[in-house]
Coordinates of C-alpha atoms in Angstrom, one line a residue:
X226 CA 31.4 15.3 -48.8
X227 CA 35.3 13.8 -48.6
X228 CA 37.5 16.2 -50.2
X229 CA 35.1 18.8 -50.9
X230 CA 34.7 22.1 -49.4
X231 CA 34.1 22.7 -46.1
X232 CA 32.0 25.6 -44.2
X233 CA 31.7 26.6 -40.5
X234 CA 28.8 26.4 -38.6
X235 CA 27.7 27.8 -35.7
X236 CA 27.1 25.6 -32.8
X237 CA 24.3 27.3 -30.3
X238 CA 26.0 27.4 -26.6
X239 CA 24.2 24.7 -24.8
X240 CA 24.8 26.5 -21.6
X241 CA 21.9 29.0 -22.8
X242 CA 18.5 28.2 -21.5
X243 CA 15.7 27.4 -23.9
X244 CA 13.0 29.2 -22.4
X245 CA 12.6 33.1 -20.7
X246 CA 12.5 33.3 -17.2
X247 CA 8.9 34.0 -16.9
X248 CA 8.2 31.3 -19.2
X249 CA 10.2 28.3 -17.4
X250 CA 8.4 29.4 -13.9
X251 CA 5.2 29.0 -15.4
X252 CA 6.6 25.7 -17.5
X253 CA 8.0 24.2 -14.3
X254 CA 5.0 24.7 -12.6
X255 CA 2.5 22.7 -14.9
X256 CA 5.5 19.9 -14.9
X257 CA 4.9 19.5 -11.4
X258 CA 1.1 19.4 -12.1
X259 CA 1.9 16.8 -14.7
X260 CA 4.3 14.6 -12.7
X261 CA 1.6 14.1 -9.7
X262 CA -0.6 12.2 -13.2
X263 CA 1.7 9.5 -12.9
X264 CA 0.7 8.8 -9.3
X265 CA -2.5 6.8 -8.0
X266 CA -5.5 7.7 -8.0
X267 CA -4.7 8.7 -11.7
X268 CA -1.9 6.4 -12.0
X269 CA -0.6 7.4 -15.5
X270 CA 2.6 6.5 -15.6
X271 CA 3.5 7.3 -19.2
X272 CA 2.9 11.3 -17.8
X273 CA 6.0 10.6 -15.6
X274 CA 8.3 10.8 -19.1
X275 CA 6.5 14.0 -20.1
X276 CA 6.7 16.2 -16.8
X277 CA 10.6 15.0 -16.2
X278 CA 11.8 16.4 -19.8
X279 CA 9.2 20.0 -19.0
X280 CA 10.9 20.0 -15.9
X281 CA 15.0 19.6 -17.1
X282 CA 14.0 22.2 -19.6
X283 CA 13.3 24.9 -17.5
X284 CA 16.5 24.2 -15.6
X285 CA 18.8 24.4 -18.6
X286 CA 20.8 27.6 -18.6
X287 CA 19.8 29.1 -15.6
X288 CA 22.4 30.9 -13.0
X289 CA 21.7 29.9 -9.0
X290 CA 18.8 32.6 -8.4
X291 CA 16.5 31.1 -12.0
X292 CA 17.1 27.6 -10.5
X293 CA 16.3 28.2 -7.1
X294 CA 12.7 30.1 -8.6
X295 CA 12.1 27.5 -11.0
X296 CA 12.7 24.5 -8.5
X297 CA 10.6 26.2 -5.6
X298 CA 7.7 26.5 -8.6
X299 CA 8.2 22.8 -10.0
X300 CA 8.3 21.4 -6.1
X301 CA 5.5 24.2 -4.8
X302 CA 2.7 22.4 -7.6
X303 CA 3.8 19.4 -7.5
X304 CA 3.5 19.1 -3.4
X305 CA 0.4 20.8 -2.8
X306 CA -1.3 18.1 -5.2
X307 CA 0.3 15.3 -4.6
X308 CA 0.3 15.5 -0.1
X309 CA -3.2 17.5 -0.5
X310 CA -4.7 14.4 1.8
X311 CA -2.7 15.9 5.0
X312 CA -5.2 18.5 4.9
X313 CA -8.2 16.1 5.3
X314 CA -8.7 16.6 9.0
X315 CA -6.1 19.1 10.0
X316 CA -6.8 21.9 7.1
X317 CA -4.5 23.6 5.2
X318 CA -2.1 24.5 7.5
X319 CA -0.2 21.4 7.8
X320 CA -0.6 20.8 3.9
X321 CA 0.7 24.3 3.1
X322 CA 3.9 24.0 5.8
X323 CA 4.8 20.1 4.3
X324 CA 4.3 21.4 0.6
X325 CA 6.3 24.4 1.1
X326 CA 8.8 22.9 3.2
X327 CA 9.3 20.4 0.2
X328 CA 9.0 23.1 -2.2
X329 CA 12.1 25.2 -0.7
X330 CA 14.3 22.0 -0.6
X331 CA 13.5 20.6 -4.1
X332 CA 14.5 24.4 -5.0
X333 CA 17.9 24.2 -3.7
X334 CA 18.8 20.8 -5.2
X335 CA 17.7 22.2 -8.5
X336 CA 20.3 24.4 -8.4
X337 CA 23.0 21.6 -8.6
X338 CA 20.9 20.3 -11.7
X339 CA 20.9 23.7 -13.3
X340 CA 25.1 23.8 -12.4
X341 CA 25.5 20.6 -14.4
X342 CA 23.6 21.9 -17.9
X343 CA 25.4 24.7 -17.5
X344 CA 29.3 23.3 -16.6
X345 CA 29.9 19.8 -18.1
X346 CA 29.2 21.4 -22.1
X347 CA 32.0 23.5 -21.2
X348 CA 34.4 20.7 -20.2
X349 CA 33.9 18.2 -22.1
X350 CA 31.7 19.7 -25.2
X351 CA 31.7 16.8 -27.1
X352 CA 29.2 14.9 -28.6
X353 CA 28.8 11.5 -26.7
X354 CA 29.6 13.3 -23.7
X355 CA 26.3 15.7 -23.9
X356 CA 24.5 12.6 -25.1
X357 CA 25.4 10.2 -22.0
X358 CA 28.2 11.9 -19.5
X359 CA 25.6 14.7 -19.2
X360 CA 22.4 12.7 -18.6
X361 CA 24.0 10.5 -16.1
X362 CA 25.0 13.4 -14.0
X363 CA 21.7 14.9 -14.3
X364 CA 19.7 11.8 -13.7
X365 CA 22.0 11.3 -10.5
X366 CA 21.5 14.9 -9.2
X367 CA 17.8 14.4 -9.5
X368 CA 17.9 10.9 -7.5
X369 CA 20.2 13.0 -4.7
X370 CA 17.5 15.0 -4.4
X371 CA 14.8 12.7 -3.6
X372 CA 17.5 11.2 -1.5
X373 CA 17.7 14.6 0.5
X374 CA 14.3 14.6 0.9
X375 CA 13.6 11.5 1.9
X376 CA 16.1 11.8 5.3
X377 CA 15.9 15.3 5.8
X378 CA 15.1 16.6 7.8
X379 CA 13.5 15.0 11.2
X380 CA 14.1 11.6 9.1
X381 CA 12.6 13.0 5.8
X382 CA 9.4 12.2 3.9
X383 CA 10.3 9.9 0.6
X384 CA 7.0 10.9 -0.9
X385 CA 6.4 11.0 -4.4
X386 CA 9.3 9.7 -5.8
X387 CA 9.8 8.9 -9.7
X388 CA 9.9 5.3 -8.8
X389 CA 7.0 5.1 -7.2
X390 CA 5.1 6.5 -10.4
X391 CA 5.7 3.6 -12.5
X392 CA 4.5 1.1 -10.1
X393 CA 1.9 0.1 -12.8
X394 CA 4.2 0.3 -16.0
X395 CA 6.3 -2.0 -18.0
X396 CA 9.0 -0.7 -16.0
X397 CA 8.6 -2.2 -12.7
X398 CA 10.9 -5.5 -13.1
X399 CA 13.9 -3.4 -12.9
X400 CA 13.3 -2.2 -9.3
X401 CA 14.2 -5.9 -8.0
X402 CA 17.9 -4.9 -9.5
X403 CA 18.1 -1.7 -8.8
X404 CA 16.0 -0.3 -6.3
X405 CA 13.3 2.7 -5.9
X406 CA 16.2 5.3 -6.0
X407 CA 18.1 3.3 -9.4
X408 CA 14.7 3.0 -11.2
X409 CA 14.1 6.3 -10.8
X410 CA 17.2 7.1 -12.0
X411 CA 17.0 5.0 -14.6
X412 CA 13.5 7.0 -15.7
X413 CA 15.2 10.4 -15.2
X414 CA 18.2 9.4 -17.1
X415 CA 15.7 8.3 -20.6
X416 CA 14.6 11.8 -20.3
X417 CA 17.5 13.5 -19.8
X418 CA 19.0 11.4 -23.0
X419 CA 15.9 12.5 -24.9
X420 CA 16.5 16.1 -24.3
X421 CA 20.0 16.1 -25.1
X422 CA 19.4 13.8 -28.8
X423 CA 17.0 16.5 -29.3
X424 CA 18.8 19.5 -28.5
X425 CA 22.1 18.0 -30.1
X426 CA 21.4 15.9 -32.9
X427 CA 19.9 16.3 -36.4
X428 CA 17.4 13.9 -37.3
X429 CA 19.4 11.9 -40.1
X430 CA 22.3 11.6 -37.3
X431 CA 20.7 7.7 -36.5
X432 CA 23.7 6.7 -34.8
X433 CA 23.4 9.5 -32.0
X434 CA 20.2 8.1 -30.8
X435 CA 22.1 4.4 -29.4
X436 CA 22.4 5.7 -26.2
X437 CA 18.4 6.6 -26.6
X438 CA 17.6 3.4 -27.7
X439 CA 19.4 1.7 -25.5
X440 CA 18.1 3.1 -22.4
X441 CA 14.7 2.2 -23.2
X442 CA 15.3 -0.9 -24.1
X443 CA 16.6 -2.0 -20.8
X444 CA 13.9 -0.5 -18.8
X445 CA 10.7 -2.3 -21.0
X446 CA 13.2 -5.8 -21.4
X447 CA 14.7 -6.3 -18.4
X448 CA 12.5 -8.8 -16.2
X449 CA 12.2 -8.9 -12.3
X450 CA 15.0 -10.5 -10.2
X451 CA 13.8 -14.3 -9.5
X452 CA 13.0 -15.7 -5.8
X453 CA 12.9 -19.0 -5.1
X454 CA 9.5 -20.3 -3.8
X455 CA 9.3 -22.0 -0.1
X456 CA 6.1 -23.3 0.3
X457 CA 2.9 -21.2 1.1
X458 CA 1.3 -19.6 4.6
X459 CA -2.4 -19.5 4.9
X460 CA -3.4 -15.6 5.9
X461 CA -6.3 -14.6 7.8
X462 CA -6.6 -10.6 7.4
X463 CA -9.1 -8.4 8.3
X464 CA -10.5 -5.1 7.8
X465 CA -12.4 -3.7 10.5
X466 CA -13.4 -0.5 9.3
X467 CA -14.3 0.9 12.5
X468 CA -13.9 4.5 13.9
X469 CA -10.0 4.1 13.8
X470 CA -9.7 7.8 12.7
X471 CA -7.8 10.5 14.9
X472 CA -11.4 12.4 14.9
X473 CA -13.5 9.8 15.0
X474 CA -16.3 9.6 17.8
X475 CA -16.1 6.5 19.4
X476 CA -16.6 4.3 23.1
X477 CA -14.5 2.0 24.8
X478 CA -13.3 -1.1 22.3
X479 CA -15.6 0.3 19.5
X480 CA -12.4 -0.3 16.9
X481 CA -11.1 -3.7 18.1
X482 CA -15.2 -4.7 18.5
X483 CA -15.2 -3.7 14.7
X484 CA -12.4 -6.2 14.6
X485 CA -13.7 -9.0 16.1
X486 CA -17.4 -8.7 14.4
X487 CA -15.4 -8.3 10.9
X488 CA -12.8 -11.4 12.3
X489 CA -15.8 -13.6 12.8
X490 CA -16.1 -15.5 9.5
X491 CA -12.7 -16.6 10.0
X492 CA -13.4 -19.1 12.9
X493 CA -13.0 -22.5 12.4
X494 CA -11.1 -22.0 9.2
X495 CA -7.8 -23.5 9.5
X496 CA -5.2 -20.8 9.5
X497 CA -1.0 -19.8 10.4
X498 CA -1.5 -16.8 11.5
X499 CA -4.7 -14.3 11.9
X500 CA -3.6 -10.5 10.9
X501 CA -5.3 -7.3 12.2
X502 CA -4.0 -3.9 10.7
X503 CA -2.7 -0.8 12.6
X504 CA -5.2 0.9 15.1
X505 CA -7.2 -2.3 15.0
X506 CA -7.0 -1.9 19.0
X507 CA -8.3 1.0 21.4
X508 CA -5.9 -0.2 24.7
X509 CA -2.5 -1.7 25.4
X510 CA -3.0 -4.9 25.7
X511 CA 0.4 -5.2 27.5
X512 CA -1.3 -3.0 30.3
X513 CA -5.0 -3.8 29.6
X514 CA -5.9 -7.3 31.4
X515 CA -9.3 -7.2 29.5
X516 CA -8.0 -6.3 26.3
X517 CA -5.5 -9.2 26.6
X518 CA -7.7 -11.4 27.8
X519 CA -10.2 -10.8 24.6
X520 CA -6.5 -11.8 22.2
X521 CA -5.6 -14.9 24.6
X522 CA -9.6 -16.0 23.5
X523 CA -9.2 -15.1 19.8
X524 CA -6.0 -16.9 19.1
X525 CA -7.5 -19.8 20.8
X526 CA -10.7 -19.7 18.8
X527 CA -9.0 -19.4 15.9
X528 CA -6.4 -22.1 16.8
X529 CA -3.6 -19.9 15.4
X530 CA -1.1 -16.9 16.5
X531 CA -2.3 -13.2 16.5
X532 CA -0.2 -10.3 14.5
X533 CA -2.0 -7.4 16.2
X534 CA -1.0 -3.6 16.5
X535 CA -1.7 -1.1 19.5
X536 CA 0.0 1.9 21.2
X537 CA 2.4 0.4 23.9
X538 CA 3.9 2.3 26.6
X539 CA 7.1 1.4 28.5
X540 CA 7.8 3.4 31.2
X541 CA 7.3 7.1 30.0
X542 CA 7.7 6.2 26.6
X543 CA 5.0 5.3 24.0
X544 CA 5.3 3.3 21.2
X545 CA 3.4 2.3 17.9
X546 CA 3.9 -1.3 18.2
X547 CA 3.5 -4.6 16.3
X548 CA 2.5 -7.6 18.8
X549 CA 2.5 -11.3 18.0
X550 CA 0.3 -13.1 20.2
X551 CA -0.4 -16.6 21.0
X552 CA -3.0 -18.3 22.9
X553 CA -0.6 -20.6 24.7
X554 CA 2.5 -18.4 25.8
X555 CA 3.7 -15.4 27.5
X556 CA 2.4 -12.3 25.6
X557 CA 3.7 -10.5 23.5
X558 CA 5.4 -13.4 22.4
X559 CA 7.4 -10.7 20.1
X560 CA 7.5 -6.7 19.6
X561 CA 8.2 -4.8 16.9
X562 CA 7.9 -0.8 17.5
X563 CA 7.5 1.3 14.3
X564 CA 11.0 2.8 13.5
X565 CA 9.8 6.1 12.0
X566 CA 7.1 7.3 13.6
X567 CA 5.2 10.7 11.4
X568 CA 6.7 14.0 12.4
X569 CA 3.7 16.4 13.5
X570 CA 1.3 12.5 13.4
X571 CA 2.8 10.8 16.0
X572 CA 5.1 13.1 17.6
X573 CA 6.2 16.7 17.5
X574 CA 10.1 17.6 17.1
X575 CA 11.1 20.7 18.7
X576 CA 7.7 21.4 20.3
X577 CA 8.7 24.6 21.8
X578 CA 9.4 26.0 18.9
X579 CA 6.3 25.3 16.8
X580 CA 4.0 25.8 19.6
X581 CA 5.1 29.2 18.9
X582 CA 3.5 29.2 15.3
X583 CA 0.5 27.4 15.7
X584 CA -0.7 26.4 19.6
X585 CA -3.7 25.3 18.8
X586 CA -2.6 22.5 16.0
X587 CA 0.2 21.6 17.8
X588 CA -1.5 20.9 21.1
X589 CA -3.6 18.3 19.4
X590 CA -0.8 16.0 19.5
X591 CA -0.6 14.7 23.2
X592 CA 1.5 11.8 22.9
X593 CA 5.1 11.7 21.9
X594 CA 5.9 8.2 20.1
X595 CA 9.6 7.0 20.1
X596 CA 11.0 5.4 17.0
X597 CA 11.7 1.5 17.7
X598 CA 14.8 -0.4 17.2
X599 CA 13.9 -3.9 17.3
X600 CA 14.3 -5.7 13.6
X601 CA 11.0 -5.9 11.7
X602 CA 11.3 -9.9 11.5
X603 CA 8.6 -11.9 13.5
X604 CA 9.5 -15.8 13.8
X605 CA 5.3 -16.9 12.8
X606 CA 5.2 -20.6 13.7
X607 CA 9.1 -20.8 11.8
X608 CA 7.8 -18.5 8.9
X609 CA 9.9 -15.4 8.9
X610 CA 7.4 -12.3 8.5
X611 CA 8.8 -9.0 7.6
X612 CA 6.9 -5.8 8.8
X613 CA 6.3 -2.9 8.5
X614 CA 3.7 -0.3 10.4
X615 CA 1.9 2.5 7.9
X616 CA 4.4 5.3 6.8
X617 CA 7.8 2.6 7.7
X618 CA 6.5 1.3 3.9
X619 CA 8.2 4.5 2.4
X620 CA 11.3 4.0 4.0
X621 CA 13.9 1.7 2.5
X622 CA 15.6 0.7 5.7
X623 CA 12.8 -1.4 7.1
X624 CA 12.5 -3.1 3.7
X625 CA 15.8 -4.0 3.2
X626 CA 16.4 -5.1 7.2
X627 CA 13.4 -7.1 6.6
X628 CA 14.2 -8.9 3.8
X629 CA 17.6 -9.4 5.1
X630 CA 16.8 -10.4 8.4
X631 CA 15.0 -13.9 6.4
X632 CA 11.8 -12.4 5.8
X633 CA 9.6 -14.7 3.1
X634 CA 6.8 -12.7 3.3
X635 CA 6.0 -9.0 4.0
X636 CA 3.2 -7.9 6.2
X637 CA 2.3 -4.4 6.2
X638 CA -0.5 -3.0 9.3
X639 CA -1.6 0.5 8.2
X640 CA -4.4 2.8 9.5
X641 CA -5.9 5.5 6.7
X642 CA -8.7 6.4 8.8
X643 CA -7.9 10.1 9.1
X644 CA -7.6 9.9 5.4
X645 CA -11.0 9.0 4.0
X646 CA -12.1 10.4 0.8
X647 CA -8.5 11.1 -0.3
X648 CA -6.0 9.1 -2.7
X649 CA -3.5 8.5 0.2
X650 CA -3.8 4.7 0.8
X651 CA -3.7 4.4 -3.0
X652 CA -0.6 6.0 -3.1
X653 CA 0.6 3.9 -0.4
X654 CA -0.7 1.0 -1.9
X655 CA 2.0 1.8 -4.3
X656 CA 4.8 1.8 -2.5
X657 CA 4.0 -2.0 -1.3
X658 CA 3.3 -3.3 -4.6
X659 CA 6.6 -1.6 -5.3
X660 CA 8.2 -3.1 -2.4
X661 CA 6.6 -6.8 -3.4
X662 CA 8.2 -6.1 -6.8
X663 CA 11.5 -5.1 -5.0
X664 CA 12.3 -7.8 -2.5
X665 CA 10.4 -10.5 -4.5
X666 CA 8.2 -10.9 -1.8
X667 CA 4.7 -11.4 -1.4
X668 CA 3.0 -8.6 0.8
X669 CA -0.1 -8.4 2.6
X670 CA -0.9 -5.0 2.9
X671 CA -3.8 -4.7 6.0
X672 CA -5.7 -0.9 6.4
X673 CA -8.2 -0.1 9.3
X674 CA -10.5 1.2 6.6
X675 CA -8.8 0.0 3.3
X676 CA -7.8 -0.5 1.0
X677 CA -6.3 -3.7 1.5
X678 CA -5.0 -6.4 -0.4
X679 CA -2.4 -9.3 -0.8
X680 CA 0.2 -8.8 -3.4
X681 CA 1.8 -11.6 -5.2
X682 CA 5.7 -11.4 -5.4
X683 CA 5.7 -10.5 -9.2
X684 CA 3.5 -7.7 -7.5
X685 CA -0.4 -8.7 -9.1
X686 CA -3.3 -8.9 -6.9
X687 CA -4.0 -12.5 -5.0
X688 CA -6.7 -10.9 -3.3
X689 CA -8.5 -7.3 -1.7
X690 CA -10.9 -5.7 0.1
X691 CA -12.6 -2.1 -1.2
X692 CA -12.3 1.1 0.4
X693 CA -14.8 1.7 3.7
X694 CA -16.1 -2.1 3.9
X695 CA -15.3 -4.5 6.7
X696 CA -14.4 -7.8 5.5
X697 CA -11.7 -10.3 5.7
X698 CA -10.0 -12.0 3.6
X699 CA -8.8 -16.0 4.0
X700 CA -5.4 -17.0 1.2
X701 CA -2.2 -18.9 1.1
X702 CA 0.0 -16.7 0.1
X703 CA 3.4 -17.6 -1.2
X704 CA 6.7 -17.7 0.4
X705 CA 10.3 -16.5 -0.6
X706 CA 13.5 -17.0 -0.2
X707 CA 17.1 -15.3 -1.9
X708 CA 18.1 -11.7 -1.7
X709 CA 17.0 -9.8 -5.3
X710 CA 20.4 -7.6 -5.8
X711 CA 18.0 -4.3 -4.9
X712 CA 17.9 -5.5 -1.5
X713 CA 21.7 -6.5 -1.5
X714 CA 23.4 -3.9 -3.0
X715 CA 20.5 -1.3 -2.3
X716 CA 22.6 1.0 -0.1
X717 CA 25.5 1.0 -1.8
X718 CA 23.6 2.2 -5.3
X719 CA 22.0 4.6 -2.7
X720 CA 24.9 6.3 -2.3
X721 CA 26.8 6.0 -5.6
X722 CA 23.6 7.7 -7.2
X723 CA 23.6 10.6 -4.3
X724 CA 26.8 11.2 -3.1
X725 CA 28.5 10.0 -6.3
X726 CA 26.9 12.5 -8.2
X727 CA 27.3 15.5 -5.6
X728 CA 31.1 14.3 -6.2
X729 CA 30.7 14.6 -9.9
X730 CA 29.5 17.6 -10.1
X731 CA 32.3 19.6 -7.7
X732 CA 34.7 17.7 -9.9
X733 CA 33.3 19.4 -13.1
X734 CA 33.3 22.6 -11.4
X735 CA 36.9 22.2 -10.7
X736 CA 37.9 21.2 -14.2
X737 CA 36.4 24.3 -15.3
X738 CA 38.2 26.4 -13.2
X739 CA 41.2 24.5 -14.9
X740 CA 39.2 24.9 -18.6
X741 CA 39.1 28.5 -18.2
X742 CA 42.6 29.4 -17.0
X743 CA 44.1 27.3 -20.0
X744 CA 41.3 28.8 -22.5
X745 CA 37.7 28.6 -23.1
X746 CA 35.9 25.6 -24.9
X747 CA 33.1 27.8 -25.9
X748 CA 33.6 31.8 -27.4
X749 CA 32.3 34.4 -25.4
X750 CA 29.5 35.5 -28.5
X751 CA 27.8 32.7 -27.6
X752 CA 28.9 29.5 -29.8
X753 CA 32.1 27.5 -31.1
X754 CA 33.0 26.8 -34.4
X755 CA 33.3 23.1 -36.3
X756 CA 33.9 22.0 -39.2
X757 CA 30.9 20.3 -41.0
X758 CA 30.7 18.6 -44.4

């Protein structure tokens, strides 16, 4: 009370973590279990705000070699479950190397995480700054992370990112402003805020939770960036589901047959442009006379250009190409080679070496795609189509390029034929009603096998086809046109978040060199000492 006495309290040193060793290994690892909840098939997004808080917990307080343990246990779980579909086919030797390899990187970009609960109380030990400088550099550190993993190495594998997981929350709108990197952040950032009003504030202390409040009411309020509608294009897709799988026992033309008997319902309707997925082809039809023979007859049965996909070679080079093809000119009337081709799926970096470890997996990948460099825009009867071919979905790049190269509608050709019986094409399903969300964009995401479907810009359902069933689908979908500020100002937020943060943190770590040559902020028992009324 004002002029009344006053007694010293101890403040506990935030800089001591909450939870034994043991404990936070075991803690981090059912985080990870939790985290992989939020993504399809189970899709419960809400679990996303209860493994990220589990998972900052068991970093608080720990020195470089509790990190690095807790991180490899966090990353080890959360891998194994979420990527257990690259073990379909292959068994559990590429699962294990992909999971682990994750596992050891999402260990050492704990450590940063851990180096920020452990510096910034000591620098700036004040109140607001634990309850908003703090979270902010923690939330960034975590998006560097998945910003690591997701170009490193051999290109990276942005899998599983925090973003993703909320593809079917209340959350979405905000990745039109900010990206899948910024709404992740964004998610992070609520927990870390959380944590800290927990670990900081006592409950009658209403003002403290502002910051809280404030945070969640941006993600649930904000709404999706608006596009401006251009008109519609009538889409013919179709879903073979023929034996497109690595595996799969097959003759001559037994996939694009597939196509054709699943393509049949679609002649005579009037359509813009007919759309088979990835795989939907056994030949090059740029070296095949009878395979492109079959696509000058389709696109003049169905009176409309062809958006095919098929292995191309060019000289001693192989690529996983996009073909537009027209009944009338000289085909491919345009190409668009997949920019990231999978390492260890479509090719095999530094062969030599891991022919070493395992011969016998390694040898089952003959051909060596190259990544293309052509933009992922097709000019389709003067609609601008952006594209992208399976795994290019998860990569920003050909997104944004799309969408800046004109693109008023997305058109994704995907093959999940070695992937039967597993969640993968939900979880890439994701990522393109994500991306719909993001570039306000319609998509029209086409599988071999499914599941397909066409995605409204404001990212709901127009139309699909189930897993394992052949069938086509016949919609106008909607156009687009204007840049939402994700795709504008998506790189740049990129790197503030990542590098930014990295920046932040050495920063603190010099001003506490500078903080404990002048003096420490926080005694050496273990606590400071304020004033309290």
């Amino acid at each position: 009370m004002p002029g009344g006495p006053h007694r010293l309290v101890r403040v506990p040193d935030p800089s001591r973590p909450p939870l034994p060793l043991w404990a936070a290994v075991v803690a981090a690892g059912i985080a990870g279990w939790l985290l992989t909840l939020a993504f399809p098939a189970i899709s419960w997004w809400p679990m996303a705000f209860v493994a990220i808080p589990l998972a900052l917990l068991t970093l608080i307080g720990r020195r470089v070699r509790g990190a690095l343990l807790v991180g490899f246990a966090f990353g080890l779980v959360f891998f194994l479950v979420n990527v257990s579909f690259t073990a379909r086919y292959l068994g559990p030797v590429p699962w294990l190397a992909l999971s682990v390899l994750e596992a050891i990187l999402t260990a050492l970009a704990a450590v940063p995480i851990a180096l920020a609960y452990r510096w910034m109380p000591r620098v700036l030990p004040g109140r607001w700054a634990r309850l908003v400088a703090l979270p902010v550099l923690v939330a960034g550190l975590w998006t560097a992370r998945e910003l690591l993993l997701g170009t490193f190495p051999y290109g990276g594998f942005p899998w599983g990112r925090v973003g993703i997981s909320q593809a079917n929350g209340p959350l979405i709108g905000l990745v039109s402003w900010i990206g899948v990197a910024g709404l992740g952040f964004v998610v992070v950032l609520a927990c870390a805020m959380a944590i800290e009003y927990v670990r900081v504030v006592r409950v009658h202390r209403v003002r403290a939770a502002l910051p809280v409040a404030a945070v969640v009411v941006v993600l649930v309020a904000v709404p999706a960036f608006p596009t401006t509608d251009a008109g519609t294009i009538r889409v013919g897709a179709v879903q073979g589901n023929g034996p497109a799988g690595y595996f799969d026992e097959r003759d001559r033309d037994d996939v694009m047959n597939a196509q054709l008997e699943a393509t049949a319902p679609l002649i005579g309707e009037e359509l813009d442009v007919l759309l088979w997925p990835e795989g939907g082809m056994d030949t090059d039809p740029t070296r095949d006379v009878s395979t492109a023979r079959t696509l000058d007859l389709l696109a003049w049965r169905v009176d409309a250009p062809l958006l095919v996909s098929a292995v191309t070679q060019r000289g001693e080079q192989y690529f996983n190409s996009a073909l537009l093809w027209k009944a009338d000119g000289d085909d491919p009337a345009q190409t668009y080679d997949k920019r990231h081709p999978v390492p260890f799926g479509e090719y095999v970096p530094d062969r030599w070496l891991y022919n070493f470890f395992a011969p016998d997996l390694i040898g089952l990948i003959q051909r060596e795609y190259s990544p293309g460099t052509a933009s992922p825009v097709f000019d389709v009867g003067g609609v601008a189509v952006g594209l992208a071919i399976c795994f290019d979905v998860i990569y920003d790049d050909v997104i944004r390029d799309g969408a800046r190269g004109g693109a008023e509608v997305f058109m994704f050709q995907t093959n999940n034929a070695d992937f039967r019986g597993t969640d993968e094409n939900l979880q890439q399903l994701a990522f393109a009603r994500v991306r719909a969300i993001e570039t306000g964009r319609a998509v029209v995401n086409l599988s071999t096998v499914g599941t397909s479907q066409i995605i409204a810009p404001d990212g709901s359902e127009i139309a699909g086809l189930p897993v394992d069933t052949a069938g086509a689908l016949l919609e106008d979908v909607p156009l687009r046109t204007g840049l939402t500020p994700a795709v504008v100002l998506g790189t740049a937020i990129d790197a503030v978040l990542g590098w930014g943060s990295l920046l932040a943190l050495v920063a603190v770590g010099l001003a506490l060199r500078r903080v404990r040559a002048t003096g420490p902020a926080v005694s050496r028992h273990g606590g400071s000492r304020r004033r309290a009324s």
